[in-house]
Coordinates of C-alpha atoms and ligand atoms in Angstrom, one line a residue:
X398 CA -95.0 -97.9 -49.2
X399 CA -95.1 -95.7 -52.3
X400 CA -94.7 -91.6 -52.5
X401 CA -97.2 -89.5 -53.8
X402 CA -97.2 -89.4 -58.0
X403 CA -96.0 -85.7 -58.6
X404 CA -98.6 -83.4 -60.3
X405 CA -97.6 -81.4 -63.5
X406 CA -96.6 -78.2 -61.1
X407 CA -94.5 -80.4 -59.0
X408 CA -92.7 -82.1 -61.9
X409 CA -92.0 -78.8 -63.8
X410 CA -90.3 -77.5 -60.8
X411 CA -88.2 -80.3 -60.5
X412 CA -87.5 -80.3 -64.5
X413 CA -86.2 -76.7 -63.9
X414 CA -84.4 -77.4 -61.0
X415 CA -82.8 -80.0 -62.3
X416 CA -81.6 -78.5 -66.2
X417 CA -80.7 -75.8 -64.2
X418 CA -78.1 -77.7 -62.3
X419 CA -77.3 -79.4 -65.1
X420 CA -76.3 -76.6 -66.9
X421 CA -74.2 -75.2 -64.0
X422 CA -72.5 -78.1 -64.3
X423 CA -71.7 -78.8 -68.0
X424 CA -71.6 -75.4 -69.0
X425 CA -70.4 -73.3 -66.1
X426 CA -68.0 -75.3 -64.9
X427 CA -66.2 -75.8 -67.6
X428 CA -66.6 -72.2 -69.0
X429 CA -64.4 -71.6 -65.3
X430 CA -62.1 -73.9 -66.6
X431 CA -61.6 -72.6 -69.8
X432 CA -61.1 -68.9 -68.2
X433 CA -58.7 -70.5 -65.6
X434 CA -56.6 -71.8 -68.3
X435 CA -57.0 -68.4 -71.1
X436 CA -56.6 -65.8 -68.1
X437 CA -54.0 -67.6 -65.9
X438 CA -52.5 -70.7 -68.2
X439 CA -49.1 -72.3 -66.7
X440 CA -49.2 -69.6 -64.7
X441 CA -51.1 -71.4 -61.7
X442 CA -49.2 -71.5 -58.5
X443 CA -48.3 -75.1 -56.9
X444 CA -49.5 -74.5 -53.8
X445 CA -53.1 -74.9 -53.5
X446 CA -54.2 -71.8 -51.7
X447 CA -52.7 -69.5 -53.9
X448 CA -54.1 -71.4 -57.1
X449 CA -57.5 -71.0 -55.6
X450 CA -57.6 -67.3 -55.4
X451 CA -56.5 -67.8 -58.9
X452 CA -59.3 -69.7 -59.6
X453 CA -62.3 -67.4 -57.8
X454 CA -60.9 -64.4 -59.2
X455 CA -62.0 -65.1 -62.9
X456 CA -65.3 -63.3 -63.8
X457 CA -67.9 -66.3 -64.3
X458 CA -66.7 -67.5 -61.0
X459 CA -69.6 -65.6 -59.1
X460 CA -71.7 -66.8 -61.6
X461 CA -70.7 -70.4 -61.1
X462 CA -70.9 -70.4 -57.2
X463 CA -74.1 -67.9 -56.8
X464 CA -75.7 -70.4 -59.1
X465 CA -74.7 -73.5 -56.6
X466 CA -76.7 -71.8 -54.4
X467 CA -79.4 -70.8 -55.6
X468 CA -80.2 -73.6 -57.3
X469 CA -79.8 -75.7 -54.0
X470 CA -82.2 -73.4 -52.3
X471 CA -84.7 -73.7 -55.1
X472 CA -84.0 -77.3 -55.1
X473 CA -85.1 -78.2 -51.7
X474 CA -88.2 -75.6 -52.3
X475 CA -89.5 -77.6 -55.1
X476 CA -88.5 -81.0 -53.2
X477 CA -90.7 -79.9 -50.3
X478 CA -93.5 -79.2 -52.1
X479 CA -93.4 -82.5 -54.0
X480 CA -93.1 -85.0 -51.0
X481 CA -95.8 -82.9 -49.0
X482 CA -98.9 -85.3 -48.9
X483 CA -96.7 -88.4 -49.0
X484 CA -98.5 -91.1 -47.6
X485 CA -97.9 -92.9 -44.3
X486 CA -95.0 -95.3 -44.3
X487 CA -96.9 -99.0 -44.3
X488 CA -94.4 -101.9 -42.8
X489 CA -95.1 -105.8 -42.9
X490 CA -97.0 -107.1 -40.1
X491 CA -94.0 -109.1 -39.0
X492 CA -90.8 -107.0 -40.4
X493 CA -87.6 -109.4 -41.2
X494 CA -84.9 -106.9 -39.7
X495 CA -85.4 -104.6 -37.0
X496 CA -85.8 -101.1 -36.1
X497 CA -84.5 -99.6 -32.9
X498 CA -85.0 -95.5 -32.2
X499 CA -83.3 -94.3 -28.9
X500 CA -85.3 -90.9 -27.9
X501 CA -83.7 -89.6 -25.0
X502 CA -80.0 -89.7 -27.9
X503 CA -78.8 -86.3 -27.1
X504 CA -78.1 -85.0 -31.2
X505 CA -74.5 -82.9 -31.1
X506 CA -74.5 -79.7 -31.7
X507 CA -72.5 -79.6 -34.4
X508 CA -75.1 -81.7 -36.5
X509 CA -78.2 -79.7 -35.3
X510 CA -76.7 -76.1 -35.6
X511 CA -75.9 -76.1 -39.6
X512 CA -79.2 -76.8 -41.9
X513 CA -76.9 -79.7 -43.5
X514 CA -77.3 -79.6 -47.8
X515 CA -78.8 -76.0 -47.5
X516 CA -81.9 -78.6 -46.6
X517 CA -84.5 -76.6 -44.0
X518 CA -84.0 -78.7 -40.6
X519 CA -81.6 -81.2 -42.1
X520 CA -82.0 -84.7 -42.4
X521 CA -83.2 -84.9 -38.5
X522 CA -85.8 -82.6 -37.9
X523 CA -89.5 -83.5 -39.0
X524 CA -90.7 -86.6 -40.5
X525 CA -91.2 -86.0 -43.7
X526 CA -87.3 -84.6 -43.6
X527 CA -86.1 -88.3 -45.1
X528 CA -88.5 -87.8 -48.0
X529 CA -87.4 -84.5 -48.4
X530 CA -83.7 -85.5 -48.4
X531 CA -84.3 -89.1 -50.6
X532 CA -85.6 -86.6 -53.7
X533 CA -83.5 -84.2 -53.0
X534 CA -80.4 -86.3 -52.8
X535 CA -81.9 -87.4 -57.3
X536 CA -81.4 -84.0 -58.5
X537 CA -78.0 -83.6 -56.3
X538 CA -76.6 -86.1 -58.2
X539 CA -78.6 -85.0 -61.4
X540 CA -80.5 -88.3 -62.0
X541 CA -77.3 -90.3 -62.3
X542 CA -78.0 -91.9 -59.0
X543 CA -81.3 -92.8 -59.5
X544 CA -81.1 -96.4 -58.6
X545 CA -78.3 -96.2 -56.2
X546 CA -75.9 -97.5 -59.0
X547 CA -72.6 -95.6 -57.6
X548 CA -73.8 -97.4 -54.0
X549 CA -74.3 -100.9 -55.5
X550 CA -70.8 -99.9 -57.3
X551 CA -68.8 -99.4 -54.0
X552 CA -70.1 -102.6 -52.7
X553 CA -69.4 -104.3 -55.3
X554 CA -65.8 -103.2 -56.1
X555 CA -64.6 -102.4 -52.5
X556 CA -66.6 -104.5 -50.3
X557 CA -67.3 -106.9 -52.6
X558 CA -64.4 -110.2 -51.9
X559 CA -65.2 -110.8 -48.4
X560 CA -65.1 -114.5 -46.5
X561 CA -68.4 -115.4 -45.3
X562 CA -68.5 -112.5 -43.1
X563 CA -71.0 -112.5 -39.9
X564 CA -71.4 -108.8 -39.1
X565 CA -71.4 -105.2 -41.4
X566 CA -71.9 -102.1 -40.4
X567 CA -73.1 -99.0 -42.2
X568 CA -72.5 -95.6 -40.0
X569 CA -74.0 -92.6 -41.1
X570 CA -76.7 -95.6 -43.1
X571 CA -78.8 -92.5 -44.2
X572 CA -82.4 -93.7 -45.4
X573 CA -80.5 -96.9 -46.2
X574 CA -79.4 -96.8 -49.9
X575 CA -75.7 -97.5 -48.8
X576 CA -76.6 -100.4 -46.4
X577 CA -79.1 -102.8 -48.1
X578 CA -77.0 -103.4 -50.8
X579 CA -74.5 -104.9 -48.3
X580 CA -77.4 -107.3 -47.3
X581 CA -77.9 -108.1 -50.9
X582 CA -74.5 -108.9 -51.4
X583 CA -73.9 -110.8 -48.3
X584 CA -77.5 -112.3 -47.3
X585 CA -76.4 -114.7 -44.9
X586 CA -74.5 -111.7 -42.5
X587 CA -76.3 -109.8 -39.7
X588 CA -76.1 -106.2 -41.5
X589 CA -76.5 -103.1 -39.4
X590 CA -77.4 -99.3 -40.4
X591 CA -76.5 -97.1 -37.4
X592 CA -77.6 -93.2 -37.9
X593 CA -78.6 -90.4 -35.7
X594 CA -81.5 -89.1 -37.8
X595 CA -84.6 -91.3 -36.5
X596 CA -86.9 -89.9 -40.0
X597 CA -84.1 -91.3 -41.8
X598 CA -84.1 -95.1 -40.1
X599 CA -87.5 -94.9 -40.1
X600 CA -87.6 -94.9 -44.0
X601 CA -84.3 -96.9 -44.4
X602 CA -86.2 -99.4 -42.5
X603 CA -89.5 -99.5 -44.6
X604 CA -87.9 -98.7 -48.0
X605 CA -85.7 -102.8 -46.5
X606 CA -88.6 -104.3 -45.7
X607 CA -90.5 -103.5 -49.0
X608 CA -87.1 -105.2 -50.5
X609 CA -87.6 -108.5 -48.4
X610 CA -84.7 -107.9 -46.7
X611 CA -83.9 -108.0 -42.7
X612 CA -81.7 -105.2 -41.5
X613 CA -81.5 -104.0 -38.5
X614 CA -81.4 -100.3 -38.1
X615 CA -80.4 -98.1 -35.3
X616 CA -79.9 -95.2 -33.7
X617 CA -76.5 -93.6 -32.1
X618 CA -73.8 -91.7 -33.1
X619 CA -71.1 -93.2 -34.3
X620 CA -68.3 -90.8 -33.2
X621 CA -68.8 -92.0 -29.6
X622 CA -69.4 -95.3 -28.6
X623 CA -72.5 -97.3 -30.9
X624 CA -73.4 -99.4 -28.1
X625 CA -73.0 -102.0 -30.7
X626 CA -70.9 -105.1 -29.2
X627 CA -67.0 -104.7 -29.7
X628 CA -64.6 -106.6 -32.0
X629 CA -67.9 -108.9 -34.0
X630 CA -67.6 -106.6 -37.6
X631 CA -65.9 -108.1 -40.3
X632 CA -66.7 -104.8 -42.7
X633 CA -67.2 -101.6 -41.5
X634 CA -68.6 -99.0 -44.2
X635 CA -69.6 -94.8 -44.2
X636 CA -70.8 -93.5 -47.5
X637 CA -70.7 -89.5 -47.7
X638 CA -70.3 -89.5 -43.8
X639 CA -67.3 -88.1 -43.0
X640 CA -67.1 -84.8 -44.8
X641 CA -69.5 -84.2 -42.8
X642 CA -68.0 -84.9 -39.4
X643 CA -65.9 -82.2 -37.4
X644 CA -62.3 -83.0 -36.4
X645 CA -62.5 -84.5 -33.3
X646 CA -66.0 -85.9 -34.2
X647 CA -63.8 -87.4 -37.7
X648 CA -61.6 -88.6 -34.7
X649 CA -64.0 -90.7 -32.9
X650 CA -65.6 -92.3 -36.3
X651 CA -61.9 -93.4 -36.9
X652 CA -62.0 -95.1 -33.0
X653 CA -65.3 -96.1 -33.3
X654 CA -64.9 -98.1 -36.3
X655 CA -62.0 -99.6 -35.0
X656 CA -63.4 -100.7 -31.9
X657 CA -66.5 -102.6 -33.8
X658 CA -64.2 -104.6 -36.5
X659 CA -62.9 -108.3 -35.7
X660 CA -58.4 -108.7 -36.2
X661 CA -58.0 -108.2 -39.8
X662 CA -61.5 -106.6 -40.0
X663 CA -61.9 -103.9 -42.7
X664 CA -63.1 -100.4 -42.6
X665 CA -64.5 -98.8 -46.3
X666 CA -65.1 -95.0 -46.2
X667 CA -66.8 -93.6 -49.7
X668 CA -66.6 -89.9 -49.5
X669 CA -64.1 -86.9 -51.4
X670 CA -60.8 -86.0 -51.9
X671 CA -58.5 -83.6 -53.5
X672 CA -58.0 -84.3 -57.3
X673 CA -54.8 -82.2 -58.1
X674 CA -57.0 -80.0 -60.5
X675 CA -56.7 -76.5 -58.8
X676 CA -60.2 -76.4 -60.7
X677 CA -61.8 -78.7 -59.6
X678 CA -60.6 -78.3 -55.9
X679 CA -61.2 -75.2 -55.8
X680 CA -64.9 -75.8 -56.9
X681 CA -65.4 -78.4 -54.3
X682 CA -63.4 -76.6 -51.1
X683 CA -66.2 -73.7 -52.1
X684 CA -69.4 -76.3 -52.7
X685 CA -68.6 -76.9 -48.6
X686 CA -69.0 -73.4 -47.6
X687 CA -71.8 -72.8 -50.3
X688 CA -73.6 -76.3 -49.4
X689 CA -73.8 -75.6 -45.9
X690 CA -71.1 -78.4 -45.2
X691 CA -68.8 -76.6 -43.0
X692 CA -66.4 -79.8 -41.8
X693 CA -65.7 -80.6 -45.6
X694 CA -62.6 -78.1 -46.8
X695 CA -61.4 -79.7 -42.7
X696 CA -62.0 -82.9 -43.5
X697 CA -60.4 -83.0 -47.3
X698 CA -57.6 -81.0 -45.7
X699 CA -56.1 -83.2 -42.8
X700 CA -54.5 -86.7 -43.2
X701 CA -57.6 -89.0 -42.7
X702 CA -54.8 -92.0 -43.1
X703 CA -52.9 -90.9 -40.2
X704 CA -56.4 -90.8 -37.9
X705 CA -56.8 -94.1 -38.9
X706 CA -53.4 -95.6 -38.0
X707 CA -53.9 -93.9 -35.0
X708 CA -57.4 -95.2 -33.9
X709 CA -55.7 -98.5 -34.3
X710 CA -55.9 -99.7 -38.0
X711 CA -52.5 -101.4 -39.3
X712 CA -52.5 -99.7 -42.7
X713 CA -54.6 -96.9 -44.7
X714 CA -54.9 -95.0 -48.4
X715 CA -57.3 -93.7 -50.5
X716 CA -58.0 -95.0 -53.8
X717 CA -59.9 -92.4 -56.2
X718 CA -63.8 -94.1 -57.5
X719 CA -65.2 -93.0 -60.6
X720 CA -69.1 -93.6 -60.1
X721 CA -70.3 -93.3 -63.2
X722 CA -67.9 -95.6 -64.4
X723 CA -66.2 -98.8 -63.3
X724 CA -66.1 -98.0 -59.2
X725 CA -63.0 -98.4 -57.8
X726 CA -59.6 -97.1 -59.6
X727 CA -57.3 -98.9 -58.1
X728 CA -55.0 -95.7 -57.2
X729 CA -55.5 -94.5 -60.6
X730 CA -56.5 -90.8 -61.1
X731 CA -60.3 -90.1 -62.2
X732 CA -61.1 -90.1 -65.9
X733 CA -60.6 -86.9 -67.5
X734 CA -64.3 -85.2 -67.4
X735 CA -65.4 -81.7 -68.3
X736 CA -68.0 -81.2 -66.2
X737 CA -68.1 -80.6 -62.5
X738 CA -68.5 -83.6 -60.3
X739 CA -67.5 -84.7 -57.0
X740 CA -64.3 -86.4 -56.5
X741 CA -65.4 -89.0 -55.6
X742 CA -62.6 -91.5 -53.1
X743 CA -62.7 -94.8 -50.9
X744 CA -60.4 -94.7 -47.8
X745 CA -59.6 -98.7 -47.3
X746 CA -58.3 -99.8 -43.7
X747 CA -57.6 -102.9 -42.1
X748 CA -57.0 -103.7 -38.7
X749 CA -53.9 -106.1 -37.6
X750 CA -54.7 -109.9 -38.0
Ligands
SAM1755 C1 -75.0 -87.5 -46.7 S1 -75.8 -88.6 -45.7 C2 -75.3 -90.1 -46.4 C3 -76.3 -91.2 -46.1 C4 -75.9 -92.6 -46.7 N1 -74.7 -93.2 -46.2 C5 -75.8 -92.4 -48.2 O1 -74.8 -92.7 -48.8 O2 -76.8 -92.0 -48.8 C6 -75.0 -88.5 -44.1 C7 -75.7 -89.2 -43.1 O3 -74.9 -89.3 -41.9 C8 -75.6 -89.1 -40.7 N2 -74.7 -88.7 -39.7 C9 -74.0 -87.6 -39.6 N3 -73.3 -87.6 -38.5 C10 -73.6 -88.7 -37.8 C11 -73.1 -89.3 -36.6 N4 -72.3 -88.7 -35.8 N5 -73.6 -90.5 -36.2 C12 -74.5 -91.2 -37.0 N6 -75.0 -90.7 -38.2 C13 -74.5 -89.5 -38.6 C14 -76.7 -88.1 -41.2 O4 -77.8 -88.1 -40.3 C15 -77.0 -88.6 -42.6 O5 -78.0 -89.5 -42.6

């Protein structure tokens, strides 16, 4: 399995995309910053609301946020047009892991209604939608992520000290980059990437196989019940899932997750939090509404900790995770940075013994 080499048209549009992004993020951002901090100084309020409107009423502010937008539209154009004559996905005659689809899995309405990313028909829609989303998801993270480093990091740093475990599970697995380094870190455990986009699983599952490795990927929803025996998961794991979730949908990841794990099992969710910055939040409470992420200002909002606890799990936190750095902070606050980034955060959980 390989994807079309880009033509010289296809590459300059994804050159520009990308120094355009880049630019809204080392220049723009901190050009907010520095207008927050000459226009308002001290003068922020504590509480968060009122420091935003702070925040969006300095005068590159529209410049910063219409360019989020724009250059996510333009983003997904030039994305589109690159993966268009992508070859068929080719697996092994006799694949080592598995691949189950469910057709008749009713998609909620909540995940079909909102073109997720600003991405035309989401992640779910057509088939090439998982090739669209795969390059897309590069320039998102501005070519920092091109080899999945920040999801090798995670495993490695909070998934990474586990006792001969038997059974992971990835929800919300994606096209897979979060779940087969869990089979490269623990090849002798059954691992399993559970998503409701079937284009997704269907490249997740190639993109394994052409790694030699057996995972077994498949469809549900994991706010409701997986279908996925109860109480057999020593490691539970959601990377950039549950911003994306609705309340009670946020609810029933927290129950699911719970249900799947064995006594003392542990749940490790990578995804966002506040940072303290009203800058910074500010920016990221807006990239929701301007990113066509609706559940995210929701989701950063409410105490996540608490759902836990009460789906079941003894104890909860967040700990913040620099990405581009050393992973996990243990509690620490993120390295100062000047440019925008996502604040980036692992919720840890363990059930009782
Ligand atoms: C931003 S992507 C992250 C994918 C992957 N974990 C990663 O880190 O690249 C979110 C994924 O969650 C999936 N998803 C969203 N809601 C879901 C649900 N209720 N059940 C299963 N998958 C879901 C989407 O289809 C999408 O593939």
């Amino acid at each position: 399995m390989h994807q079309s080499p880009l033509g010289h048209t296809a590459r300059a549009d994804l050159d520009f995309v990308l120094a355009w992004r880049r630019r809204w993020a080392d220049t723009l951002f901190p050009e907010l910053d520095r207008q927050v901090r000459e226009n308002v100084g001290d003068g922020l309020p504590a509480d968060r609301k009122q420091a935003m409107s702070h925040v969006r009423a300095q005068p590159v502010h529209t410049w910063f946020g219409w360019s989020e937008r724009a250059s996510q539209k333009a983003l997904w154009r030039a994305v589109s047009d690159a993966v268009a004559n992508n070859p068929p996905i080719l697996l092994p005659e006799e694949p080592a892991g598995s691949l189950t689809l469910d057709p008749d899995l009713e998609l909620p309405q909540w995940y079909t209604e909102w073109d997720i990313h600003v991405q035309p028909g989401g992640v779910w829609r057509a088939d090439e939608s998982a090739y669209v989303y795969e390059l897309g998801a590069k320039l998102v993270m501005m070519g920092d992520n091109d080899d999945y480093a920040f999801h090798r990091r995670f495993v490695e740093t909070c998934a990474g000290d586990l006792d001969k475990p038997t059974r992971l599970v990835d929800m919300g697995c994606g096209f897979g980059k979060s779940t087969w380094p869990l089979k490269q870190a623990y090849p002798d455990a059954e691992v399993i990437g559970v998503d409701l986009a079937a284009p997704c699983l269907r490249l997740a599952h190639a993109k394994t196989e052409a790694l030699g490795l057996a995972v077994h990927y498949r469809q549900g929803d994991v706010t409701a019940n997986t279908g996925l025996e109860a109480g057999k998961a020593d490691l539970v794991t959601a990377t950039m899932l549950i911003h994306e979730l609705p309340q009670p949908a946020l609810r029933g990841f927290f129950a699911e997750a719970a249900r799947l794990l064995k006594p003392g099992g542990r749940l490790r969710v990578l995804d966002f939090q506040f940072t303290g910055d009203p800058v910074r939040d500010t920016a990221v409470m807006d990239h929701g509404a301007r990113n066509n992420e609706p559940f995210m200002p929701g989701m950063m909002a409410s105490d996540t900790c608490q759902m836990a606890r009460d789906a079941g799990f003894a104890q909860a936190g967040w700990v913040a995770f620099d990405e581009r750095g050393t992973g996990r902070l243990d509690g620490a606050k993120w390295p100062k940075r000047a440019e925008w980034h996502f604040p980036w955060a692992v919720l840890e959980a363990e059930m009782a013994q």
